[in-house]
CSV table of C-alpha atoms in Angstrom, one decimal:
chain,number,residue,atom,x,y,z
A,14,MET,CA,0.0,0.0,0.0
A,15,SER,CA,1.3,3.5,-0.9
A,16,PRO,CA,2.3,6.0,1.9
A,17,ALA,CA,-0.5,8.3,0.6
A,18,ALA,CA,-3.1,5.6,1.2
A,19,ARG,CA,-1.8,4.9,4.7
A,20,LEU,CA,-1.9,8.6,5.6
A,21,ARG,CA,-5.5,8.9,4.5
A,22,GLY,CA,-6.4,6.2,6.9
A,23,LEU,CA,-8.1,4.1,4.3
A,24,ASN,CA,-6.6,0.9,5.7
A,25,PRO,CA,-6.0,-0.2,9.2
A,26,ASP,CA,-2.3,-0.9,8.3
A,27,TRP,CA,-1.6,2.8,9.3
A,28,LEU,CA,-2.0,1.7,12.9
A,29,ARG,CA,1.3,-0.3,12.5
A,30,ASP,CA,3.2,2.6,10.8
A,31,PRO,CA,5.4,4.5,13.3
A,32,LYS,CA,5.6,7.5,10.9
A,33,VAL,CA,1.9,7.9,10.8
A,34,TRP,CA,1.7,7.7,14.6
A,35,ARG,CA,4.4,10.3,15.0
A,36,THR,CA,2.7,12.7,12.6
A,37,GLU,CA,-0.7,12.2,14.2
A,38,VAL,CA,0.5,12.5,17.8
A,39,LEU,CA,2.6,15.7,17.1
A,40,ALA,CA,-0.2,17.2,15.1
A,41,GLY,CA,-2.6,16.6,18.0
A,42,LEU,CA,-0.1,18.3,20.4
A,43,VAL,CA,0.3,21.4,18.2
A,44,VAL,CA,-3.5,21.7,17.8
A,45,ALA,CA,-4.0,21.3,21.5
A,46,LEU,CA,-1.6,24.1,22.3
A,47,ALA,CA,-3.2,26.4,19.7
A,48,LEU,CA,-6.7,25.5,21.1
A,49,ILE,CA,-6.1,26.8,24.6
A,50,PRO,CA,-6.0,30.6,24.0
A,51,GLU,CA,-8.7,30.3,21.3
A,52,ALA,CA,-11.1,28.5,23.6
A,53,ILE,CA,-10.4,31.0,26.4
A,54,SER,CA,-11.1,33.9,24.0
A,55,PHE,CA,-14.4,32.4,22.8
A,56,SER,CA,-15.4,31.8,26.5
A,57,VAL,CA,-15.0,35.5,27.0
A,58,ILE,CA,-17.2,36.3,24.0
A,59,ALA,CA,-19.9,34.0,25.3
A,60,GLY,CA,-19.6,35.5,28.8
A,61,VAL,CA,-18.7,32.3,30.6
A,62,ASP,CA,-15.7,31.1,32.6
A,63,PRO,CA,-12.7,30.1,30.6
A,64,ALA,CA,-12.9,26.5,31.8
A,65,ILE,CA,-16.3,26.2,30.0
A,66,GLY,CA,-14.7,26.9,26.6
A,67,LEU,CA,-11.8,24.5,27.3
A,68,PHE,CA,-14.3,21.7,28.4
A,69,ALA,CA,-16.3,22.2,25.2
A,70,SER,CA,-13.2,22.0,23.1
A,71,PHE,CA,-12.2,18.7,24.9
A,72,THR,CA,-15.6,17.0,24.6
A,73,MET,CA,-16.2,18.2,21.0
A,74,ALA,CA,-12.8,17.0,19.7
A,75,VAL,CA,-12.9,13.6,21.4
A,76,THR,CA,-16.5,12.9,20.5
A,77,ILE,CA,-16.3,14.1,16.8
A,78,ALA,CA,-13.2,12.0,16.4
A,79,VAL,CA,-15.4,8.9,16.9
A,80,VAL,CA,-18.7,9.9,15.3
A,81,GLY,CA,-17.7,12.5,12.7
A,82,GLY,CA,-17.7,12.0,9.0
A,83,ARG,CA,-14.5,13.8,8.1
A,84,ARG,CA,-11.1,12.4,9.3
A,85,ALA,CA,-8.5,14.8,10.8
A,86,MET,CA,-11.0,17.7,11.1
A,87,ILE,CA,-11.0,19.6,14.4
A,88,SER,CA,-14.2,20.5,16.2
A,89,ALA,CA,-14.1,22.7,19.4
A,90,ALA,CA,-15.6,25.8,20.9
A,91,THR,CA,-15.8,28.5,18.2
A,92,GLY,CA,-16.4,32.2,17.9
A,93,ALA,CA,-19.4,31.8,15.6
A,94,VAL,CA,-21.2,29.7,18.2
A,95,ALA,CA,-20.1,32.0,21.0
A,96,LEU,CA,-21.7,35.0,19.2
A,97,VAL,CA,-25.0,33.2,18.8
A,98,ILE,CA,-25.4,32.0,22.4
A,99,ALA,CA,-23.9,35.0,24.2
A,100,PRO,CA,-27.2,37.0,24.3
A,101,LEU,CA,-29.0,34.0,25.8
A,102,ASN,CA,-26.3,33.6,28.5
A,103,ARG,CA,-26.4,37.3,29.3
A,104,GLU,CA,-30.2,37.5,29.5
A,105,HIS,CA,-31.2,34.2,31.0
A,106,GLY,CA,-28.1,32.6,32.6
A,107,PHE,CA,-25.7,29.8,32.1
A,108,GLY,CA,-28.3,27.0,32.6
A,109,HIS,CA,-30.3,28.2,29.6
A,110,LEU,CA,-27.0,28.3,27.5
A,111,VAL,CA,-26.3,24.6,28.3
A,112,ALA,CA,-29.9,23.7,27.5
A,113,ALA,CA,-29.6,25.5,24.1
A,114,VAL,CA,-26.4,23.6,23.3
A,115,ILE,CA,-28.1,20.3,23.9
A,116,LEU,CA,-31.2,21.3,21.9
A,117,ALA,CA,-28.9,22.6,19.1
A,118,GLY,CA,-27.3,19.2,19.0
A,119,VAL,CA,-30.7,17.5,18.7
A,120,PHE,CA,-31.6,19.9,15.8
A,121,GLN,CA,-28.3,19.1,14.1
A,122,VAL,CA,-29.0,15.3,14.3
A,123,LEU,CA,-32.4,15.8,12.8
A,124,LEU,CA,-31.2,18.1,10.1
A,125,GLY,CA,-28.4,15.7,9.3
A,126,ALA,CA,-30.9,12.8,9.1
A,127,LEU,CA,-33.1,14.8,6.8
A,128,GLY,CA,-30.2,15.3,4.4
A,129,VAL,CA,-29.3,19.0,4.9
A,130,ALA,CA,-25.8,18.1,3.9
A,131,ARG,CA,-27.0,17.7,0.3
A,132,LEU,CA,-27.4,21.5,0.1
A,133,MET,CA,-23.6,21.8,-0.1
A,134,ARG,CA,-23.8,20.9,-3.8
A,135,PHE,CA,-25.3,24.3,-4.4
A,136,VAL,CA,-22.2,26.1,-3.1
A,137,PRO,CA,-20.3,27.2,-6.2
A,138,ARG,CA,-16.5,27.3,-6.5
A,139,SER,CA,-16.4,31.1,-6.4
A,140,VAL,CA,-18.1,31.1,-3.0
A,141,MET,CA,-15.7,28.4,-1.8
A,142,VAL,CA,-12.7,30.5,-2.8
A,143,GLY,CA,-14.3,33.5,-1.1
A,144,PHE,CA,-14.9,31.4,2.0
A,145,VAL,CA,-11.2,30.3,2.1
A,146,ASN,CA,-9.9,33.8,1.5
A,147,SER,CA,-12.2,35.4,4.1
A,148,LEU,CA,-11.2,32.6,6.5
A,149,ALA,CA,-7.6,33.5,6.1
A,150,ILE,CA,-8.3,37.2,6.6
A,151,LEU,CA,-10.4,36.5,9.8
A,152,ILE,CA,-7.6,34.3,11.2
A,153,PHE,CA,-5.1,37.1,10.6
A,154,MET,CA,-7.5,39.8,12.0
A,155,ALA,CA,-8.0,37.7,15.1
A,156,GLN,CA,-4.2,38.0,15.8
A,157,VAL,CA,-4.1,41.8,15.5
A,158,PRO,CA,-5.2,42.5,19.1
A,159,GLU,CA,-2.3,40.3,20.2
A,160,MET,CA,0.0,42.6,18.3
A,161,THR,CA,-1.2,46.0,19.4
A,162,ASP,CA,-0.4,47.8,22.7
A,163,VAL,CA,2.1,45.0,23.7
A,164,PRO,CA,5.7,45.2,24.8
A,165,TRP,CA,8.2,45.6,22.0
A,166,PRO,CA,9.8,42.1,22.5
A,167,VAL,CA,6.6,40.6,21.1
A,168,TYR,CA,7.4,41.7,17.6
A,169,PRO,CA,10.8,40.1,17.3
A,170,LEU,CA,9.4,37.0,18.9
A,171,ILE,CA,6.7,36.8,16.3
A,172,GLY,CA,9.3,37.4,13.5
A,173,ALA,CA,11.5,34.6,15.0
A,174,GLY,CA,8.6,32.2,15.1
A,175,LEU,CA,7.7,32.9,11.5
A,176,LEU,CA,11.3,32.3,10.4
A,177,LEU,CA,11.5,29.1,12.3
A,178,MET,CA,8.4,27.8,10.6
A,179,VAL,CA,9.6,28.8,7.2
A,180,PHE,CA,13.2,27.4,7.4
A,181,PHE,CA,13.0,24.5,9.9
A,182,PRO,CA,11.2,22.2,7.5
A,183,ARG,CA,14.2,22.5,5.2
A,184,ILE,CA,16.2,20.8,8.0
A,185,THR,CA,13.7,18.1,8.9
A,186,THR,CA,10.0,17.4,8.8
A,187,VAL,CA,10.0,14.8,11.5
A,188,VAL,CA,8.8,17.4,14.1
A,189,PRO,CA,6.2,19.9,13.0
A,190,ALA,CA,7.7,23.4,12.6
A,191,PRO,CA,4.9,25.0,14.7
A,192,LEU,CA,5.7,22.8,17.7
A,193,VAL,CA,9.4,23.7,17.4
A,194,SER,CA,8.5,27.4,17.2
A,195,ILE,CA,6.3,27.2,20.3
A,196,VAL,CA,8.9,25.3,22.3
A,197,VAL,CA,11.9,27.5,21.3
A,198,LEU,CA,10.1,30.8,22.0
A,199,THR,CA,8.8,29.5,25.3
A,200,VAL,CA,12.3,28.4,26.4
A,201,VAL,CA,13.8,31.8,25.3
A,202,THR,CA,11.2,33.9,27.1
A,203,VAL,CA,11.3,31.9,30.3
A,204,ALA,CA,15.1,31.6,30.4
A,205,ALA,CA,15.7,35.3,29.5
A,206,GLY,CA,12.9,36.5,31.8
A,207,ILE,CA,11.3,38.4,28.9
A,208,ALA,CA,8.1,40.0,30.1
A,209,VAL,CA,5.5,39.4,27.3
A,210,PRO,CA,1.8,38.3,27.4
A,211,THR,CA,1.4,34.6,28.0
A,212,VAL,CA,-1.3,32.0,27.7
A,213,GLY,CA,-1.8,32.3,31.5
A,214,ASP,CA,-2.8,35.9,31.0
A,215,LYS,CA,-5.9,34.8,29.0
A,216,GLY,CA,-7.5,33.1,32.0
A,217,GLU,CA,-7.1,30.4,34.6
A,218,LEU,CA,-6.8,26.8,33.3
A,219,PRO,CA,-9.1,24.1,34.7
A,220,SER,CA,-7.6,21.7,37.3
A,221,SER,CA,-10.0,18.8,36.9
A,222,LEU,CA,-12.1,17.0,34.3
A,223,PRO,CA,-15.7,18.1,33.6
A,224,VAL,CA,-18.5,16.3,35.3
A,225,PRO,CA,-21.7,15.3,33.5
A,226,GLY,CA,-25.0,16.7,34.6
A,227,LEU,CA,-28.3,18.2,33.5
A,228,PRO,CA,-28.8,21.9,32.8
A,229,ASP,CA,-30.0,23.9,35.8
A,230,VAL,CA,-33.2,25.1,34.2
A,231,PRO,CA,-36.9,24.4,34.8
A,232,PHE,CA,-38.1,21.8,32.3
A,233,THR,CA,-41.1,23.8,31.0
A,234,MET,CA,-42.5,24.9,27.7
A,235,ASP,CA,-41.4,28.5,28.6
A,236,THR,CA,-37.8,27.3,28.8
A,237,LEU,CA,-38.2,25.5,25.5
A,238,THR,CA,-39.6,28.6,23.7
A,239,THR,CA,-36.8,30.7,25.2
A,240,VAL,CA,-33.9,28.5,24.1
A,241,ALA,CA,-35.2,27.1,20.9
A,242,PRO,CA,-34.5,30.1,18.6
A,243,TYR,CA,-30.9,30.3,19.8
A,244,ALA,CA,-30.5,26.6,19.6
A,245,PHE,CA,-31.8,26.5,16.0
A,246,ALA,CA,-29.5,29.4,15.0
A,247,MET,CA,-26.6,27.7,16.6
A,248,ALA,CA,-27.4,24.4,14.8
A,249,LEU,CA,-27.5,26.2,11.4
A,250,VAL,CA,-24.3,28.2,11.9
A,251,GLY,CA,-22.5,25.2,13.3
A,252,LEU,CA,-23.5,22.9,10.4
A,253,MET,CA,-22.7,25.5,7.8
A,254,GLU,CA,-19.1,26.1,9.1
A,255,SER,CA,-18.6,22.3,9.7
A,256,LEU,CA,-19.7,21.3,6.2
A,257,MET,CA,-17.8,24.0,4.5
A,258,THR,CA,-14.7,23.0,6.5
A,259,ALA,CA,-15.2,19.4,5.6
A,260,LYS,CA,-15.5,20.3,1.9
A,261,LEU,CA,-12.3,22.3,2.1
A,262,VAL,CA,-10.4,19.4,3.8
A,263,ASP,CA,-11.8,17.0,1.1
A,264,GLU,CA,-10.1,19.2,-1.5
A,265,ILE,CA,-6.8,19.6,0.4
A,266,THR,CA,-6.4,15.8,1.1
A,267,ASP,CA,-8.0,14.6,-2.2
A,268,THR,CA,-10.4,12.4,-0.2
A,269,ARG,CA,-14.1,12.2,0.3
A,270,SER,CA,-16.1,12.4,3.5
A,271,SER,CA,-19.6,11.7,4.6
A,272,LYS,CA,-21.3,15.0,5.0
A,273,THR,CA,-24.5,13.4,6.4
A,274,ARG,CA,-22.4,11.6,9.1
A,275,GLU,CA,-20.6,14.8,9.9
A,276,SER,CA,-23.9,16.6,10.3
A,277,VAL,CA,-25.2,14.0,12.7
A,278,GLY,CA,-21.8,13.7,14.4
A,279,GLN,CA,-21.8,17.5,15.1
A,280,GLY,CA,-25.1,17.1,16.8
A,281,VAL,CA,-24.0,14.2,18.9
A,282,ALA,CA,-20.8,16.1,19.9
A,283,ASN,CA,-22.9,19.1,21.0
A,284,ILE,CA,-25.3,17.0,23.0
A,285,VAL,CA,-22.4,15.3,24.8
A,286,THR,CA,-20.8,18.7,25.3
A,287,GLY,CA,-24.0,20.2,26.7
A,288,PHE,CA,-24.3,17.4,29.3
A,289,PHE,CA,-20.7,18.1,30.4
A,290,GLY,CA,-21.5,21.8,30.8
A,291,GLY,CA,-19.7,23.0,27.7
A,292,MET,CA,-20.6,26.0,25.5
A,293,GLY,CA,-20.9,23.9,22.4
A,294,GLY,CA,-19.1,24.4,19.1
A,295,CYS,CA,-18.4,23.2,15.6
A,296,ALA,CA,-15.6,22.6,13.2
A,297,MET,CA,-12.6,25.0,13.8
A,298,ILE,CA,-11.2,26.0,10.5
A,299,GLY,CA,-8.0,27.5,11.7
A,300,GLN,CA,-7.1,24.6,13.9
A,301,THR,CA,-8.1,22.1,11.1
A,302,MET,CA,-5.7,23.9,8.8
A,303,ILE,CA,-2.9,23.5,11.4
A,304,ASN,CA,-3.8,19.8,11.7
A,305,VAL,CA,-4.2,18.9,8.1
A,306,LYS,CA,-2.2,21.5,6.0
A,307,VAL,CA,0.6,22.4,8.4
A,308,SER,CA,1.2,19.3,10.4
A,309,GLY,CA,0.1,16.7,7.8
A,310,ALA,CA,-2.4,14.7,9.9
A,311,ARG,CA,-4.9,12.5,8.0
A,312,THR,CA,-6.6,10.3,10.6
A,313,ARG,CA,-9.1,10.5,13.5
A,314,LEU,CA,-6.3,9.9,15.9
A,315,SER,CA,-5.0,13.5,15.6
A,316,THR,CA,-8.5,14.9,16.4
A,317,PHE,CA,-8.9,12.6,19.4
A,318,LEU,CA,-5.4,13.4,20.7
A,319,ALA,CA,-6.0,17.1,20.2
A,320,GLY,CA,-8.9,17.0,22.7
A,321,SER,CA,-7.1,14.6,25.0
A,322,PHE,CA,-3.9,16.6,25.0
A,323,LEU,CA,-5.8,19.8,25.7
A,324,MET,CA,-7.1,18.4,29.1
A,325,VAL,CA,-3.7,16.9,29.9
A,326,LEU,CA,-1.9,20.2,29.2
A,327,CYS,CA,-4.4,22.1,31.3
A,328,ILE,CA,-4.7,19.8,34.3
A,329,VAL,CA,-1.1,18.3,34.4
A,330,PHE,CA,1.1,20.8,32.8
A,331,GLY,CA,-1.0,23.9,33.5
A,332,PRO,CA,1.9,26.0,35.0
A,333,VAL,CA,4.1,25.2,32.0
A,334,VAL,CA,1.4,25.9,29.4
A,335,SER,CA,0.6,29.2,31.2
A,336,ASP,CA,4.2,30.4,30.4
A,337,ILE,CA,3.9,29.9,26.6
A,338,PRO,CA,4.1,33.4,25.1
A,339,MET,CA,1.2,34.5,23.0
A,340,ALA,CA,3.7,35.6,20.4
A,341,ALA,CA,4.4,32.0,19.6
A,342,LEU,CA,0.8,31.1,19.0
A,343,VAL,CA,0.2,34.3,17.1
A,344,ALA,CA,3.1,33.4,14.8
A,345,VAL,CA,1.5,30.0,14.2
A,346,MET,CA,-1.8,31.5,13.3
A,347,VAL,CA,-0.3,34.1,11.0
A,348,MET,CA,1.5,31.3,9.1
A,349,VAL,CA,-1.8,29.4,8.9
A,350,SER,CA,-3.6,32.5,7.5
A,351,PHE,CA,-0.9,32.9,4.9
A,352,ALA,CA,-1.0,29.3,3.9
A,353,THR,CA,-4.8,29.2,3.8
A,354,PHE,CA,-5.3,32.2,1.5
A,355,ASP,CA,-5.7,31.2,-2.2
A,356,TRP,CA,-3.2,33.5,-3.7
A,357,HIS,CA,-3.8,32.1,-7.1
A,358,SER,CA,-7.3,33.5,-7.0
A,359,ILE,CA,-6.1,37.1,-7.0
A,360,ALA,CA,-3.2,36.7,-9.4
A,361,PRO,CA,-3.5,39.2,-12.3
A,362,LYS,CA,-3.4,36.3,-14.8
A,363,THR,CA,-6.4,34.6,-13.0
A,364,LEU,CA,-8.4,37.8,-12.7
A,365,ARG,CA,-8.0,38.5,-16.5
A,366,ARG,CA,-9.4,35.1,-17.4
A,367,MET,CA,-12.2,34.8,-14.8
A,368,PRO,CA,-15.7,36.0,-15.7
A,369,VAL,CA,-16.6,39.3,-14.0
A,370,GLY,CA,-19.6,37.6,-12.3
A,371,GLU,CA,-17.4,35.0,-10.7
A,372,ILE,CA,-15.0,37.6,-9.4
A,373,ALA,CA,-17.9,39.6,-8.0
A,374,VAL,CA,-19.3,36.6,-6.2
A,375,MET,CA,-15.9,35.9,-4.6
A,376,VAL,CA,-15.5,39.6,-3.5
A,377,ILE,CA,-19.0,39.7,-2.1
A,378,THR,CA,-18.4,36.6,-0.1
A,379,VAL,CA,-15.2,37.9,1.4
A,380,ALA,CA,-16.7,41.4,2.1
A,381,VAL,CA,-19.8,40.0,3.9
A,382,VAL,CA,-17.7,37.5,6.0
A,383,VAL,CA,-15.2,40.2,7.0
A,384,ALA,CA,-17.9,42.7,7.8
A,385,THR,CA,-20.1,40.3,9.8
A,386,HIS,CA,-17.3,38.0,11.2
A,387,ASN,CA,-19.7,35.2,10.3
A,388,LEU,CA,-18.7,32.6,7.7
A,389,ALA,CA,-22.2,31.2,7.5
A,390,ILE,CA,-23.8,34.5,6.5
A,391,GLY,CA,-21.0,35.1,3.9
A,392,VAL,CA,-21.6,31.7,2.4
A,393,VAL,CA,-25.4,32.2,2.2
A,394,VAL,CA,-25.1,35.7,0.7
A,395,GLY,CA,-22.3,34.5,-1.7
A,396,SER,CA,-24.4,31.5,-2.9
A,397,VAL,CA,-27.5,33.7,-3.5
A,398,SER,CA,-25.3,36.2,-5.4
A,399,ALA,CA,-23.9,33.3,-7.5
A,400,MET,CA,-27.5,32.2,-8.3
A,401,VAL,CA,-28.4,35.7,-9.4
A,402,VAL,CA,-25.4,35.9,-11.7
A,403,PHE,CA,-26.1,32.4,-13.1
A,404,ALA,CA,-29.8,33.3,-13.7
A,405,ARG,CA,-28.8,36.5,-15.5
A,406,ARG,CA,-26.3,34.6,-17.6
A,407,VAL,CA,-28.7,31.8,-18.6
A,408,ALA,CA,-31.6,34.2,-19.2
A,409,ARG,CA,-29.6,35.8,-22.0
A,410,LEU,CA,-29.2,32.5,-23.8
A,411,ALA,CA,-32.9,32.3,-24.5
A,412,ASP,CA,-33.8,33.5,-28.0
A,413,VAL,CA,-36.7,33.7,-30.4
A,414,THR,CA,-36.5,33.7,-34.2
A,415,ALA,CA,-39.3,33.8,-36.7
A,416,VAL,CA,-39.6,32.2,-40.2
A,417,VAL,CA,-42.7,32.9,-42.4
A,418,ASP,CA,-43.8,30.2,-44.8
A,419,PRO,CA,-43.5,31.1,-48.5
A,420,ASP,CA,-47.3,31.1,-48.9
A,421,GLY,CA,-47.6,33.6,-46.0
A,422,GLY,CA,-50.2,31.6,-44.2
A,423,THR,CA,-48.1,30.3,-41.3
A,424,VAL,CA,-45.2,31.7,-39.2
A,425,VAL,CA,-42.9,29.5,-37.2
A,426,TYR,CA,-41.2,30.9,-34.1
A,427,GLN,CA,-38.1,28.9,-33.1
A,428,VAL,CA,-37.5,29.3,-29.3
A,429,THR,CA,-34.0,28.2,-28.1
A,430,GLY,CA,-32.5,28.1,-24.6
A,431,GLU,CA,-33.7,27.6,-21.0
A,432,LEU,CA,-37.1,29.0,-20.1
A,433,PHE,CA,-37.5,29.9,-16.5
A,434,PHE,CA,-38.7,32.9,-14.5
A,435,ALA,CA,-35.7,35.1,-15.5
A,436,SER,CA,-35.8,34.4,-19.3
A,437,SER,CA,-39.5,33.8,-19.8
A,438,ASN,CA,-40.4,37.3,-18.6
A,439,ASP,CA,-39.3,38.8,-21.9
A,440,LEU,CA,-40.9,36.0,-24.0
A,441,VAL,CA,-44.3,37.6,-24.4
A,442,GLY,CA,-42.9,40.6,-26.0
A,443,ARG,CA,-41.0,38.7,-28.7
A,444,PHE,CA,-44.0,38.0,-31.0
A,445,ASP,CA,-45.7,40.1,-33.6
A,446,TYR,CA,-49.3,39.6,-32.6
A,447,ALA,CA,-50.8,42.1,-35.0
A,448,GLY,CA,-48.7,41.4,-38.1
A,449,ASP,CA,-48.5,37.6,-38.0
A,450,PRO,CA,-50.7,35.4,-40.2
A,451,GLU,CA,-53.7,33.3,-39.0
A,452,LYS,CA,-51.6,30.3,-37.9
A,453,VAL,CA,-48.6,30.5,-35.5
A,454,ILE,CA,-46.3,27.6,-34.6
A,455,VAL,CA,-44.1,28.0,-31.5
A,456,ASP,CA,-41.3,25.4,-31.9
A,457,LEU,CA,-39.7,24.5,-28.5
A,458,SER,CA,-37.6,21.6,-29.7
A,459,ALA,CA,-34.4,23.5,-28.8
A,460,ALA,CA,-35.8,24.8,-25.5
A,461,HIS,CA,-36.6,23.5,-22.1
A,462,VAL,CA,-39.5,24.6,-19.8
A,463,TRP,CA,-38.4,24.7,-16.2
A,464,ASP,CA,-41.1,26.4,-14.2
A,465,ALA,CA,-44.7,27.8,-13.9
A,466,SER,CA,-43.5,31.2,-15.0
A,467,SER,CA,-42.6,29.8,-18.4
A,468,VAL,CA,-45.9,28.0,-18.7
A,469,ALA,CA,-47.7,31.2,-17.8
A,470,ALA,CA,-45.7,33.1,-20.4
A,471,LEU,CA,-46.7,30.6,-23.1
A,472,ASP,CA,-50.3,30.8,-22.0
A,473,ALA,CA,-50.1,34.6,-22.4
A,474,VAL,CA,-48.7,34.3,-25.9
A,475,THR,CA,-51.6,32.0,-26.9
A,476,ALA,CA,-54.2,34.3,-25.3
A,477,LYS,CA,-52.9,37.3,-27.1
A,478,TYR,CA,-53.1,35.6,-30.5
A,479,ALA,CA,-56.5,34.2,-29.6
A,480,SER,CA,-57.8,37.6,-28.9
A,481,ARG,CA,-57.0,38.5,-32.5
A,482,GLY,CA,-58.7,35.4,-33.9
A,483,LYS,CA,-55.4,33.5,-34.5
A,484,THR,CA,-54.4,30.0,-33.5
A,485,VAL,CA,-51.2,28.9,-31.8
A,486,GLU,CA,-49.7,25.5,-31.9
A,487,ILE,CA,-46.9,24.6,-29.5
A,488,THR,CA,-44.6,21.9,-30.7
A,489,GLY,CA,-41.3,20.2,-29.9
A,490,LEU,CA,-41.7,20.0,-26.2
A,491,ASN,CA,-39.4,17.4,-24.6
A,492,GLY,CA,-40.8,14.9,-22.0
A,493,PRO,CA,-40.3,16.9,-18.8
A,494,SER,CA,-41.4,20.2,-20.5
A,495,ALA,CA,-44.5,18.6,-22.0
A,496,TYR,CA,-45.5,17.1,-18.6
A,497,LEU,CA,-45.1,20.5,-16.9
A,498,HIS,CA,-47.0,22.3,-19.7
A,499,ASP,CA,-49.8,19.9,-19.8
A,500,ARG,CA,-50.2,20.0,-16.0
A,501,LEU,CA,-50.2,23.8,-15.6
A,502,SER,CA,-51.4,25.2,-18.9
A,503,GLY,CA,-54.7,27.0,-18.5
A,504,GLU,CA,-54.5,26.8,-14.6
A,505,LEU,CA,-52.4,29.9,-14.3
A,506,VAL,CA,-53.3,33.6,-14.6
A,507,ALA,CA,-51.4,34.8,-17.7
A,508,GLY,CA,-49.7,38.2,-17.5
A,509,HIS,CA,-50.8,40.8,-20.1
């Protein structure tokens, strides 16, 4: 079996490959280190204790490693979920937040079972590119606060971390460069006594494992109506980010994943997280890029170990982890943002060849995501924009040409293209109702009728000719078009 196949985890033989184990274990360690400040930051956004975000990252990662549909993808507490549930925690308390997390998990399981993952087929490539680029921008923007109003040694430390990650792989790839960078910068700052912000400054690390329990809320209909809107919003945002991340990892690793299983798995992970008092979460794109693209992980082991190492680092090595300079983790995330951005998409050569509509969709997606800091909103707006661009483009392909028989008694209109709401609106005005002879043939052999708007337009054409005492014969309909026309013709109110 090839090394590539082993790394993809397609065969249990990888369990006996020491190289794969080393890659997965070290990748999990790097991700765990990067998760700590992120989880604490998201806890602050949600208005909960830092331990709540760390517990959520632990339970999400460990659970999704088993039940998820995408190998090597990292799920943990995220900013998008924190933003959704923060108002609920602020207005109703932590118990309602936990109840919302559990209910959101139930919604995700139901949506996954109903096949919501199939909607991913409607996300075009231009939106995907915009998603990736906006992700890279958001990752970088999230590091800006860590580089402003800080002691001057932070800047050379970040520069040194970037240089280590660029040049160390030229020496060896046995150990991930981000891990080397974190260790070296920590040793330097501690040994030299350099006073810079550290992980410990973000918040106190937990000293024990989370304990399962029920949310502290009254189990009443009033509680359900209070948490349900937040839970449903969390479920949608979480699924959107998770499925988009899974699709991105599919492309990077050249493998396929089960989006339905991932959707259900996200729900199960949130249910488990809620019962352990966590704030919930979804796929973490930045940490997934560290795991897959930077560290080279390809199996569920790295995801499981990322969550496990997170708790071990917090509980056993808390004092050591607290001394890690934030500059080291900032350098890692800056490198991730640089590697994530699709630089080819903005190259002059690419921009000259790409249709203007495709470029516009990509820019709209990036702009909305950066403005709202919400990847799900950006993807929805970008997809709708892409549909509008596509509809306008296809509508222009519909055409009508007229040929009059030599005897002058019949005119044949040849309709070509796709007939739907955007193209059929102009159809009625393409006929010469007053000047045409007594018999009119509308030939649709080179067209396809897609919707009721097109049937209504054909009915309007027939009615306009009939009002002048002329007959219309519609010919050439293919099977689906004929079925739709026969079913709806005469049942719709024609526009005049």
